[in-house]
Coordinates of C-alpha atoms in Angstrom, one line a residue:
Chain E
X1 CA -14.1 31.2 29.7
X2 CA -10.7 32.0 27.8
X3 CA -7.9 29.7 26.4
X4 CA -5.7 31.9 29.2
X5 CA -8.0 30.9 32.3
X6 CA -8.0 27.4 31.0
X7 CA -4.3 27.1 31.1
X8 CA -4.0 27.8 35.0
X9 CA -6.5 25.2 35.2
X10 CA -8.6 25.6 38.2
X11 CA -12.1 25.3 38.8
X12 CA -14.6 24.3 35.9
X13 CA -12.0 22.1 34.6
X14 CA -11.7 18.5 34.2
X15 CA -8.4 16.8 33.1
X16 CA -7.3 13.4 32.1
X17 CA -4.5 12.0 30.1
X18 CA -3.8 9.0 27.8
X19 CA -1.1 7.5 25.6
X20 CA -1.2 7.4 22.1
X21 CA -1.2 4.1 20.2
X22 CA -1.0 3.0 17.0
X23 CA 1.7 2.8 14.2
X24 CA 1.8 6.6 13.8
X25 CA 1.0 8.6 16.7
X26 CA -1.2 11.7 16.3
X27 CA -0.5 12.2 12.7
X28 CA -3.1 13.3 9.9
X29 CA -6.1 10.6 10.1
X30 CA -6.1 10.4 14.1
X31 CA -6.0 14.1 14.7
X32 CA -9.0 14.6 12.0
X33 CA -10.8 12.5 14.1
X34 CA -9.9 13.7 17.1
X35 CA -10.8 17.1 16.2
X36 CA -14.2 16.1 14.5
X37 CA -15.2 14.3 17.7
X38 CA -14.2 17.2 20.0
X39 CA -16.4 19.2 17.9
X40 CA -19.2 17.0 18.8
X41 CA -19.1 18.6 22.3
X42 CA -20.4 21.9 23.5
X43 CA -17.6 21.9 26.3
X44 CA -14.3 24.0 25.2
X45 CA -11.7 21.4 25.0
X46 CA -7.9 21.7 25.1
X47 CA -5.2 19.4 24.3
X48 CA -1.7 19.3 25.1
X49 CA 1.4 16.7 24.3
X50 CA 2.9 15.6 27.6
X51 CA 6.2 17.5 28.5
X52 CA 4.5 20.1 26.0
X53 CA 4.2 23.5 27.2
X54 CA 0.9 24.9 25.2
X55 CA -2.5 23.7 25.4
X56 CA -4.3 24.0 22.3
X57 CA -7.9 23.8 21.0
X58 CA -8.8 20.4 20.5
X59 CA -11.4 21.0 18.0
X60 CA -8.7 22.1 15.4
X61 CA -7.1 20.0 13.3
X62 CA -4.4 22.2 12.4
X63 CA -3.6 22.8 16.2
X64 CA -3.9 18.8 16.9
X65 CA -1.4 18.0 14.3
X66 CA 0.7 20.7 15.4
X67 CA 1.5 19.0 18.7
X68 CA 3.2 16.2 16.9
X69 CA 2.6 13.8 19.0
X70 CA 4.1 10.6 18.1
X71 CA 3.1 7.2 19.2
X72 CA 3.7 5.8 22.7
X73 CA 3.6 9.3 24.2
X74 CA 0.9 10.9 26.2
X75 CA -1.6 13.9 25.7
X76 CA -3.5 15.6 28.1
X77 CA -6.9 16.8 28.0
X78 CA -8.9 19.4 29.6
X79 CA -12.6 20.2 29.2
X80 CA -14.7 23.0 30.9
X81 CA -18.6 23.2 30.1
X82 CA -22.1 21.2 30.3
X83 CA -20.9 18.1 28.9
X84 CA -17.0 18.2 29.9
X85 CA -17.3 14.9 31.6
X86 CA -18.9 13.2 28.7
X87 CA -16.2 14.8 26.1
X88 CA -13.3 13.4 27.9
X89 CA -14.7 9.8 28.7
X90 CA -15.6 9.9 24.6
X91 CA -12.1 11.3 23.4
X92 CA -10.2 9.2 25.9
X93 CA -12.2 6.1 24.2
X94 CA -11.3 7.4 21.0
X95 CA -7.8 7.4 21.6
X96 CA -7.7 4.0 23.5
X97 CA -9.6 2.3 20.7
X98 CA -6.5 3.6 18.5
X99 CA -8.9 5.8 16.6
X100 CA -11.0 2.8 15.1
X101 CA -14.4 4.1 13.9
X102 CA -17.0 2.9 16.9
X103 CA -18.7 -0.6 16.0
X104 CA -16.3 -1.1 13.1
X105 CA -13.7 -3.3 12.5
Chain K
X1 CA 23.7 10.2 -26.6
X2 CA 23.3 12.8 -23.5
X3 CA 22.3 11.5 -20.4
X4 CA 21.2 13.0 -17.3
X5 CA 21.2 11.2 -13.6
X6 CA 18.7 11.4 -11.2
X7 CA 17.3 8.9 -8.1
X8 CA 14.5 6.7 -8.8
X9 CA 11.6 7.5 -7.0
X10 CA 9.1 4.9 -9.0
X11 CA 10.8 2.3 -11.4
X12 CA 9.7 2.2 -14.8
X13 CA 10.8 3.2 -18.4
X14 CA 8.9 5.6 -20.5
X15 CA 9.4 7.6 -23.5
X16 CA 7.8 10.9 -24.7
X17 CA 8.1 14.7 -25.2
X18 CA 9.5 16.6 -22.0
X19 CA 7.0 19.4 -21.1
X20 CA 7.2 21.6 -18.2
X21 CA 3.9 21.8 -15.5
X22 CA 2.8 25.0 -15.5
X23 CA 4.7 27.2 -12.9
X24 CA 2.5 29.2 -10.1
X25 CA 2.3 32.7 -11.6
X26 CA 4.2 35.4 -9.9
X27 CA 2.5 37.4 -6.9
X28 CA 0.2 40.0 -7.1
X29 CA 0.2 41.2 -3.3
X30 CA -3.3 40.9 -3.3
X31 CA -5.2 42.4 -0.3
X32 CA -6.7 40.4 2.8
X33 CA -10.4 40.1 1.0
X34 CA -9.4 37.8 -1.8
X35 CA -8.5 35.1 0.9
X36 CA -12.0 33.7 1.6
X37 CA -12.7 33.3 -2.0
X38 CA -9.2 31.7 -2.6
X39 CA -10.3 29.1 0.3
X40 CA -13.4 28.4 -1.0
X41 CA -12.1 28.0 -4.6
X42 CA -9.3 25.4 -3.2
X43 CA -11.9 23.7 -1.0
X44 CA -13.9 23.0 -4.3
X45 CA -10.7 21.9 -6.2
X46 CA -10.1 19.6 -3.5
X47 CA -13.3 18.3 -3.0
X48 CA -13.5 17.2 -6.9
X49 CA -10.3 15.8 -6.6
X50 CA -11.7 14.0 -3.2
X51 CA -14.4 12.3 -5.6
X52 CA -11.9 10.2 -7.4
X53 CA -9.0 9.7 -5.0
X54 CA -8.7 6.4 -3.3
X55 CA -6.2 5.3 -0.5
X56 CA -3.4 7.2 0.1
X57 CA -4.5 10.0 -2.1
X58 CA -7.6 10.1 -0.4
X59 CA -5.8 10.7 3.0
X60 CA -3.7 13.3 1.6
X61 CA -6.8 15.3 0.1
X62 CA -8.8 14.9 3.0
X63 CA -6.1 16.3 5.3
X64 CA -6.2 19.4 3.2
X65 CA -9.9 19.7 3.3
X66 CA -10.2 19.4 7.0
X67 CA -7.5 22.0 7.2
X68 CA -9.3 24.2 5.4
X69 CA -12.5 23.5 6.9
X70 CA -11.1 23.8 10.4
X71 CA -12.5 27.5 11.5
X72 CA -9.8 28.3 14.0
X73 CA -7.1 27.4 11.1
X74 CA -9.0 29.8 8.9
X75 CA -9.5 32.5 11.2
X76 CA -5.6 32.8 12.1
X77 CA -5.2 33.4 8.4
X78 CA -7.5 36.1 8.2
X79 CA -6.3 37.5 11.2
X80 CA -2.7 37.3 10.1
X81 CA -4.1 38.6 6.3
X82 CA -5.8 41.6 7.8
X83 CA -3.0 42.6 10.3
X84 CA -0.6 42.5 7.4
X85 CA -2.7 43.6 4.5
X86 CA -1.4 41.1 2.3
X87 CA -2.9 37.6 1.9
X88 CA -0.5 35.7 0.0
X89 CA 2.2 36.9 3.0
X90 CA 0.0 35.6 5.6
X91 CA -0.8 32.2 3.7
X92 CA 2.9 32.3 3.3
X93 CA 3.8 33.1 7.0
X94 CA 1.0 31.0 9.0
X95 CA 1.9 27.6 6.9
X96 CA 5.5 28.3 6.5
X97 CA 5.9 28.1 10.3
X98 CA 3.9 25.3 10.8
X99 CA 6.1 23.6 7.6
X100 CA 9.2 24.3 9.1
X101 CA 7.9 23.0 12.6
X102 CA 7.3 19.5 10.6
X103 CA 10.0 19.4 8.6
X104 CA 12.4 19.9 11.7
X105 CA 10.6 17.4 13.7
X106 CA 12.8 14.4 12.9
X107 CA 9.8 12.0 12.7
X108 CA 9.4 10.7 9.2
X109 CA 5.4 10.6 9.4
X110 CA 5.5 14.4 10.4
X111 CA 8.2 15.5 7.9
X112 CA 6.1 14.0 5.4
X113 CA 3.1 16.2 6.6
X114 CA 5.3 19.1 5.9
X115 CA 5.1 18.7 2.3
X116 CA 1.1 17.8 2.5
X117 CA 1.2 21.6 4.2
X118 CA 3.2 23.1 1.2
X119 CA 0.8 21.6 -1.2
X120 CA -1.9 23.3 0.5
X121 CA 0.0 26.5 0.9
X122 CA 0.6 26.4 -3.2
X123 CA -2.9 25.8 -3.8
X124 CA -4.0 28.6 -1.6
X125 CA -1.6 30.8 -3.5
X126 CA -2.6 29.9 -6.9
X127 CA -6.0 30.3 -5.9
X128 CA -5.1 34.0 -4.9
X129 CA -3.2 34.5 -7.8
X130 CA -6.5 33.4 -9.8
X131 CA -5.0 30.8 -11.4
X132 CA -6.4 27.4 -12.6
X133 CA -3.8 24.9 -13.3
X134 CA -5.5 23.0 -16.0
X135 CA -3.7 19.7 -17.0
X136 CA -6.6 18.8 -19.8
X137 CA -4.0 21.0 -22.2
X138 CA -1.0 18.8 -21.6
X139 CA -0.9 16.5 -24.9
X140 CA -0.4 12.7 -24.6
X141 CA 3.0 11.3 -24.4
X142 CA 4.2 13.8 -22.1
X143 CA 7.3 13.2 -19.7
X144 CA 6.4 15.9 -17.2
X145 CA 9.4 18.0 -15.9
X146 CA 8.7 19.8 -12.4
X147 CA 10.1 21.2 -9.2
X148 CA 9.1 19.6 -6.1
X149 CA 6.1 17.9 -7.3
X150 CA 3.2 18.0 -4.6
X151 CA 0.6 15.3 -3.9
X152 CA -2.5 16.8 -5.0
X153 CA -0.9 18.0 -8.1
X154 CA 0.2 14.7 -9.0
X155 CA -3.5 13.3 -8.3
X156 CA -4.9 16.1 -10.9
X157 CA -2.5 14.6 -13.7
X158 CA -4.4 12.8 -16.4
X159 CA -1.9 9.6 -16.2
X160 CA -3.2 8.4 -19.7
X161 CA -1.2 11.6 -21.1
X162 CA 1.4 11.6 -18.7
X163 CA 3.7 8.7 -19.2
X164 CA 6.5 9.4 -16.8
X165 CA 7.4 12.5 -14.4
X166 CA 11.2 14.1 -14.2
X167 CA 11.2 16.2 -10.6
X168 CA 14.4 18.5 -10.4
X169 CA 14.1 18.4 -6.8
X170 CA 12.0 15.7 -4.6
X171 CA 12.9 12.9 -2.5
X172 CA 12.3 9.3 -3.1
X173 CA 10.7 9.1 0.5
X174 CA 7.8 11.4 -0.6
X175 CA 4.2 11.1 -0.9
X176 CA 4.4 11.9 -4.4
X177 CA 6.9 9.4 -4.7
X178 CA 4.7 6.7 -3.0
X179 CA 1.7 7.6 -5.4
X180 CA 4.0 7.3 -8.4
X181 CA 4.9 3.9 -7.5
X182 CA 1.4 2.9 -6.5
X183 CA 0.2 3.9 -10.0
X184 CA 3.2 2.5 -11.6
X185 CA 4.2 6.0 -13.0
X186 CA 8.2 5.9 -13.6
X187 CA 9.4 9.0 -11.9
X188 CA 13.0 10.2 -11.4
X189 CA 13.9 12.9 -8.5
X190 CA 16.8 15.2 -7.7
X191 CA 18.1 15.4 -11.2
X192 CA 19.0 19.1 -10.3
X193 CA 18.2 22.0 -12.7
X194 CA 17.7 20.7 -16.3
X195 CA 18.9 23.0 -19.3
X196 CA 15.5 25.0 -20.4
X197 CA 16.8 23.6 -24.1
X198 CA 15.5 20.6 -23.3
X199 CA 11.8 21.2 -22.9
X200 CA 9.7 20.0 -25.9
X201 CA 12.7 17.4 -27.0
X202 CA 11.9 13.8 -27.3
X203 CA 13.4 11.8 -24.3
X204 CA 13.6 8.4 -22.5
X205 CA 13.0 8.4 -18.9
X206 CA 14.7 5.5 -17.6
X207 CA 13.8 4.8 -14.0
X208 CA 15.4 2.0 -13.8
X209 CA 18.7 2.9 -14.1
X210 CA 18.2 6.5 -12.8
X211 CA 18.5 8.4 -16.1
X212 CA 17.1 10.6 -18.5
X213 CA 18.0 10.4 -22.1
X214 CA 18.0 12.7 -24.8
X215 CA 16.3 11.3 -27.9
X216 CA 13.9 8.3 -27.7
X217 CA 16.2 5.3 -27.5
X218 CA 15.9 2.2 -29.6
X219 CA 15.4 -1.4 -28.3
X220 CA 12.1 -3.4 -27.2
X221 CA 13.1 -3.4 -23.7
X222 CA 12.9 0.6 -23.7
X223 CA 9.2 0.8 -23.0
X224 CA 8.5 -1.4 -20.6
X225 CA 6.2 -0.3 -17.9
X226 CA 5.5 2.6 -20.1
X227 CA 2.3 4.1 -20.7
X228 CA -1.0 2.3 -21.0
X229 CA -3.6 3.2 -23.7
X230 CA -6.8 3.9 -22.6
X231 CA -8.9 0.8 -21.9
X232 CA -11.8 0.7 -19.8
X233 CA -11.1 -0.7 -16.3
X234 CA -13.8 -3.0 -16.4
X235 CA -11.5 -5.3 -18.6
X236 CA -9.2 -5.6 -15.5
X237 CA -12.2 -7.9 -14.3
X238 CA -12.3 -11.6 -14.6
X239 CA -9.8 -14.5 -15.7
X240 CA -8.0 -13.7 -19.0
X241 CA -8.5 -16.1 -21.5
X242 CA -7.2 -16.4 -25.3
X243 CA -9.5 -16.6 -28.1
X244 CA -8.5 -20.3 -28.0
X245 CA -9.2 -20.7 -24.3
X246 CA -5.8 -21.0 -22.8
X247 CA -6.2 -19.3 -19.4
X248 CA -3.2 -16.5 -18.9
X249 CA -2.5 -15.5 -15.2
X250 CA -2.3 -12.0 -14.4
X251 CA -0.3 -11.0 -11.0
X252 CA 0.4 -7.5 -9.4
X253 CA 3.6 -5.9 -9.1
X254 CA 3.9 -3.9 -5.8
X255 CA 6.3 -1.2 -5.8
X256 CA 4.3 0.8 -2.9
X257 CA 1.8 -0.5 -0.2
X258 CA -0.7 2.0 -1.4
X259 CA -1.5 0.1 -4.4
X260 CA -3.1 -2.5 -2.1
X261 CA -5.9 -0.1 -1.5
X262 CA -6.4 1.0 -5.0
X263 CA -5.8 -2.5 -7.1
X264 CA -8.9 -4.9 -6.9
X265 CA -8.3 -8.4 -5.8
X266 CA -10.7 -9.5 -8.7
X267 CA -8.3 -8.2 -11.2
X268 CA -5.4 -10.6 -10.2
X269 CA -4.3 -14.2 -9.6
X270 CA -1.9 -13.1 -6.9
X271 CA 0.8 -10.8 -6.2
X272 CA 4.0 -11.5 -8.6
X273 CA 6.8 -9.1 -7.5
X274 CA 7.2 -7.1 -4.7
X275 CA 10.0 -4.4 -4.7
X276 CA 10.8 -4.9 -1.0
X277 CA 13.8 -2.1 -1.4
X278 CA 11.1 0.2 -2.3
X279 CA 8.9 -0.2 0.7
X280 CA 11.5 0.8 3.3
X281 CA 10.6 4.2 4.5
X282 CA 14.3 5.0 5.3
X283 CA 16.4 6.1 2.7
X284 CA 19.6 5.5 4.8
X285 CA 19.0 1.7 6.7
X286 CA 16.9 -1.2 6.0
X287 CA 13.9 -1.5 8.3
X288 CA 14.4 -4.2 11.2
X289 CA 12.6 -7.4 11.3
X290 CA 9.5 -6.4 13.3
X291 CA 8.8 -3.3 11.2
X292 CA 9.7 -5.5 7.9
X293 CA 7.1 -7.9 9.1
X294 CA 4.5 -5.4 9.9
X295 CA 5.3 -4.1 6.1
X296 CA 4.8 -7.3 4.4
X297 CA 1.5 -8.5 6.5
X298 CA -0.8 -6.1 4.5
X299 CA 0.4 -7.9 1.2
X300 CA -1.1 -11.4 2.4
X301 CA -4.4 -9.7 3.6
X302 CA -5.0 -8.3 0.4
X303 CA -4.1 -11.7 -1.8
X304 CA -6.5 -13.6 0.8
X305 CA -5.0 -16.8 0.1
X306 CA -3.7 -16.3 -3.4
X307 CA 0.4 -16.8 -4.0
X308 CA 2.2 -13.8 -3.0
X309 CA 6.0 -13.5 -4.4
X310 CA 8.1 -11.2 -2.6
X311 CA 11.2 -10.6 -4.0
X312 CA 14.6 -10.2 -1.7
X313 CA 16.3 -6.7 -1.6
X314 CA 17.5 -6.1 -5.2
X315 CA 20.5 -3.8 -5.1
X316 CA 23.8 -3.6 -6.9
X317 CA 24.1 -2.5 -10.5
X318 CA 23.9 1.3 -9.9
X319 CA 21.0 0.9 -7.4
X320 CA 22.4 1.4 -3.7
X321 CA 20.8 -0.6 -0.8
X322 CA 20.0 1.5 2.1
X323 CA 23.0 1.0 4.5
X324 CA 24.5 -1.6 2.6
X325 CA 27.7 -0.6 0.9
X326 CA 28.0 -1.8 -2.9
X327 CA 31.7 -1.9 -3.9
X328 CA 32.8 0.6 -6.4
X329 CA 33.4 -1.1 -9.6
X330 CA 34.5 0.1 -13.3
X331 CA 31.2 -2.0 -14.7
X332 CA 28.8 -2.5 -11.9
X333 CA 25.8 -4.4 -14.0
X334 CA 28.8 -6.9 -14.7
X335 CA 29.6 -6.9 -10.5
X336 CA 28.2 -7.2 -7.3
X337 CA 24.0 -6.8 -8.0
X338 CA 21.1 -9.2 -7.1
X339 CA 22.0 -12.3 -5.1
X340 CA 25.5 -11.6 -5.0
X341 CA 24.9 -8.3 -3.2
X342 CA 22.6 -10.4 -0.7
X343 CA 25.1 -13.1 -0.3
X344 CA 27.5 -10.4 1.0
X345 CA 25.0 -9.5 3.8
X346 CA 23.7 -12.8 5.3
X347 CA 22.4 -11.1 8.4
X348 CA 20.3 -9.1 6.1
X349 CA 19.1 -12.1 4.3
X350 CA 18.1 -13.9 7.6
X351 CA 16.5 -10.8 8.9
X352 CA 14.4 -10.6 5.9
X353 CA 13.2 -14.1 5.5
X354 CA 12.3 -14.3 9.1
X355 CA 10.2 -11.1 8.5
X356 CA 8.8 -12.5 5.5
X357 CA 7.7 -15.7 7.1
X358 CA 6.2 -14.0 10.1
X359 CA 3.9 -11.6 8.0
X360 CA 3.1 -14.9 5.8
X361 CA 1.9 -16.5 9.3
X362 CA 1.3 -19.8 7.6
X363 CA -0.2 -18.3 4.3
X364 CA 0.9 -19.3 0.8
X365 CA 4.5 -17.3 0.2
X366 CA 6.9 -17.5 -2.7
X367 CA 10.3 -16.1 -1.9
X368 CA 12.1 -14.4 -4.8
X369 CA 15.8 -14.1 -5.2
X370 CA 17.3 -11.3 -7.5
X371 CA 19.5 -11.8 -10.2
X372 CA 20.8 -15.6 -9.9
X373 CA 23.5 -16.7 -12.3
X374 CA 25.2 -19.6 -10.5
X375 CA 23.5 -22.9 -9.2
X376 CA 25.5 -22.2 -5.7
X377 CA 23.6 -18.9 -5.2
X378 CA 20.3 -20.9 -4.8
X379 CA 21.8 -23.3 -2.8
X380 CA 22.7 -20.4 -0.5
X381 CA 19.2 -19.0 -0.4
X382 CA 17.6 -22.4 0.2
X383 CA 20.0 -23.0 3.2
X384 CA 19.0 -19.5 4.6
X385 CA 15.5 -20.1 4.2
X386 CA 15.8 -23.4 6.3
X387 CA 17.5 -21.7 8.9
X388 CA 15.2 -19.0 9.2
X389 CA 12.2 -21.5 9.4
X390 CA 14.0 -23.0 12.2
X391 CA 15.0 -20.3 14.1
X392 CA 11.4 -18.9 14.0
X393 CA 10.0 -22.1 15.2
X394 CA 6.7 -22.3 16.0
X395 CA 6.3 -18.5 15.1
X396 CA 6.7 -19.1 11.5
X397 CA 3.4 -20.7 11.4
X398 CA 2.2 -24.1 10.6
X399 CA 2.8 -24.3 6.9
X400 CA 6.4 -22.3 6.8
X401 CA 8.1 -25.5 5.1
X402 CA 5.5 -25.2 2.5
X403 CA 7.1 -21.6 1.4
X404 CA 8.5 -21.4 -1.8
X405 CA 12.0 -20.4 -3.2
X406 CA 11.9 -18.9 -6.8
X407 CA 14.8 -16.9 -8.9
X408 CA 14.7 -14.3 -10.8
X409 CA 16.0 -15.1 -14.5
X410 CA 17.7 -12.3 -16.1
X411 CA 20.8 -13.6 -17.6
X412 CA 21.5 -16.4 -20.4
X413 CA 23.4 -18.2 -17.4
X414 CA 20.3 -18.7 -15.5
X415 CA 17.9 -19.2 -18.7
X416 CA 20.0 -22.1 -20.3
X417 CA 20.0 -24.5 -18.0
X418 CA 16.9 -23.8 -15.5
X419 CA 16.9 -27.3 -14.1
X420 CA 20.5 -27.0 -12.7
X421 CA 19.3 -24.2 -10.2
X422 CA 17.3 -25.8 -7.1
X423 CA 14.1 -23.2 -7.8
X424 CA 10.4 -23.7 -7.0
X425 CA 9.5 -21.2 -9.5
X426 CA 11.0 -18.9 -12.2
X427 CA 10.2 -15.0 -12.8
X428 CA 11.8 -13.6 -16.1
X429 CA 13.0 -9.9 -16.4
X430 CA 13.1 -9.3 -19.4
X431 CA 14.8 -5.9 -19.5
X432 CA 18.1 -7.5 -18.2
X433 CA 17.7 -10.6 -20.2
X434 CA 17.9 -8.4 -23.3
X435 CA 20.7 -6.3 -22.4
X436 CA 22.6 -9.1 -20.9
X437 CA 22.0 -11.5 -23.9
X438 CA 22.9 -9.2 -26.7
X439 CA 25.8 -6.9 -24.7
X440 CA 23.9 -3.6 -25.1
X441 CA 23.2 -1.6 -22.3
X442 CA 19.7 -0.2 -22.6
X443 CA 20.5 3.2 -23.2
X444 CA 22.9 2.2 -26.0
X445 CA 22.1 2.9 -29.8
X446 CA 24.3 0.6 -30.8
X447 CA 21.9 -1.9 -32.1
X448 CA 18.6 -1.1 -33.8
X449 CA 16.2 -3.7 -32.6
X450 CA 12.9 -2.5 -33.7
X451 CA 9.6 -3.5 -31.7
X452 CA 10.2 -7.1 -31.6
X453 CA 11.9 -9.3 -29.1
X454 CA 15.0 -10.8 -30.4
X455 CA 14.8 -14.4 -31.8
X456 CA 17.6 -15.4 -29.2
X457 CA 15.8 -13.9 -26.2
X458 CA 12.7 -15.6 -27.2
X459 CA 14.5 -18.8 -27.3
X460 CA 15.9 -18.7 -23.8
X461 CA 12.5 -17.5 -22.6
X462 CA 11.1 -20.7 -24.3
X463 CA 13.9 -22.8 -22.6
X464 CA 12.6 -21.6 -19.2
X465 CA 8.9 -21.8 -19.8
X466 CA 9.3 -25.3 -21.2
X467 CA 11.3 -26.4 -18.1
X468 CA 8.7 -25.0 -16.1
X469 CA 6.1 -27.4 -17.9
X470 CA 8.0 -30.2 -17.4
X471 CA 8.7 -29.6 -14.0
X472 CA 5.5 -28.3 -12.9
X473 CA 7.1 -25.3 -11.8
X474 CA 5.4 -22.0 -12.7
X475 CA 7.0 -19.3 -14.6
X476 CA 5.7 -15.6 -14.5
X477 CA 7.4 -12.8 -16.8
X478 CA 7.5 -9.5 -14.8
X479 CA 7.6 -6.0 -16.6
X480 CA 5.1 -4.4 -18.6
X481 CA 4.7 -5.2 -22.0
X482 CA 1.1 -4.8 -22.6
X483 CA 1.6 -1.4 -24.7
X484 CA 3.9 -3.7 -27.0
X485 CA 1.6 -5.5 -28.9
X486 CA 4.5 -7.2 -31.0
X487 CA 6.1 -8.6 -27.8
X488 CA 3.0 -9.6 -26.1
X489 CA 2.2 -11.8 -29.1
X490 CA 5.7 -13.2 -29.3
X491 CA 5.5 -14.1 -25.5
X492 CA 2.3 -15.4 -25.6
X493 CA 3.5 -17.6 -28.7
X494 CA 6.2 -19.0 -26.6
X495 CA 4.1 -20.0 -23.9
X496 CA 4.3 -18.0 -21.7
X497 CA 1.3 -18.0 -19.3
X498 CA 1.8 -15.8 -16.6
X499 CA 2.4 -12.0 -16.5
X500 CA 3.4 -9.9 -13.6
X501 CA 2.3 -6.0 -14.2
X502 CA 1.3 -2.6 -12.2
X503 CA -2.0 -2.3 -11.4
X504 CA -2.9 0.2 -14.1
X505 CA -1.8 -2.2 -17.0
X506 CA -4.0 -5.3 -16.0
X507 CA -7.2 -3.9 -18.1
X508 CA -5.0 -3.3 -21.3
X509 CA -2.8 -6.5 -20.9
X510 CA -6.3 -8.5 -20.0
X511 CA -7.9 -6.9 -23.3
X512 CA -5.1 -8.1 -25.4
X513 CA -4.9 -11.5 -24.1
X514 CA -8.7 -12.0 -24.8
X515 CA -8.7 -10.0 -28.2
X516 CA -5.2 -10.5 -29.7
X517 CA -4.9 -7.2 -30.5

């Protein structure tokens, strides 16, 4: 499925949104963690800043940081593929944990 | 003496030969097929850097590595290069677009990212042009002249050879400025274009007052926080005992919070001086109470119960404080500076005191008042501290009443009768003490002082040290003298038993204390 299909949403896509907390928003370190985590899933995953217009590939750190999501702003996540549900759950959990390492301090 | 003005990105003084950093070579219009090799080359360089980078430096390098390992980003570069037939133009265009977007974002966090992307762009361009910018060739005692220094270039520098940095552009809020403060490398920014004839000349970089002076200026105070000789890091470990068995405390000076990620707590007996004005993110306004408290908290986390001395904002002289007006005076060094400036802004003092107490949350805290000259000044700050504690109530933490109040001793007025001041501890600032005692500015060659501290200055220091011993109050000496063995010998002989230095000087200082050389 192409990105343009995804922009239309529609069948096959699951969607979720979450507010980015933490001191500095989705800056370098969180953007790296988010894109790394996204690459762990086979689903196509797109991300958009709330109020923004473009959906971008969540597996690309360059695209994610270019969204310039500041702290307190929400992001929308959209996934399609075999593990789409798991991907959204996992990524939302990562954001909710404020990008802390799992099981770590 | 010729002098050139700039803004202080990292304080300190260093002497050396002004040498220009190797510039980016001119473009060659390389075709698209060079791009893959250039990316691989840049990745190799960054990986090598990452092996030794820590803290903020490591974060900056990692971000650039991730960018180059991002398939989508690389694909975009390659597509642009193939479409236009010019790899350099593609790199400049693709990264340029992102850089502009970040620079205009209005958010400080993301603006700093613009500089990191410019850094990456320059690295790719240099790789495309087949250049390896080797720093091994820089001779010792170099004051590096640069044009908009980028973070990874700073990380490549051999800091045993580069004793100071002059950036003709740059900003005090950049990542490079933070790295320089963290390493304790004196750095001046925004000097404007300097005459090429200055290259190769002996200069003194006075990043205490914000000037680059032609010629190596005389005077013992000049080289404070200068260049540390190569002493193994392991000398930093453990207690510093003189050959006679006297224990000398070595405390950390914090000019940037990133130093906390790099400084091993085991090297230090505590934090002896925090230059809080340098921790502010914004160049135009002082940070509010909540944000200040968040800035100071990591100091106490790092110290783990060891004493932490936080100096209240030190401005005036010719050093403005963000958002505070400093009166225009014919002679600012004899005017409204240090404690005097703060007393004109009691609300700033109250906010900062509350923030410090909240950050300490009951852990041992010492509050240091900058340049004090009259006993009444300490009464003002004692009352302000008491008000801050009662205003906070339970939020100040259970032991807030144990918070100590100390003073910077930088004038003969403070040093002659230290007992007349209501101070729980003292911090000696030798730079200013020398210039105020001798009535000679640090950039003046009016006096030929040689290496040693003048006897009158030692007499003043001795007075403070003796008062400290009699009254059970701690006296620490701030500023680095570890490269100045004559002075260090004098100070140890005076009975100074506590020094506060930037991180990189600790091994050298301890080595001297232990070996007497």
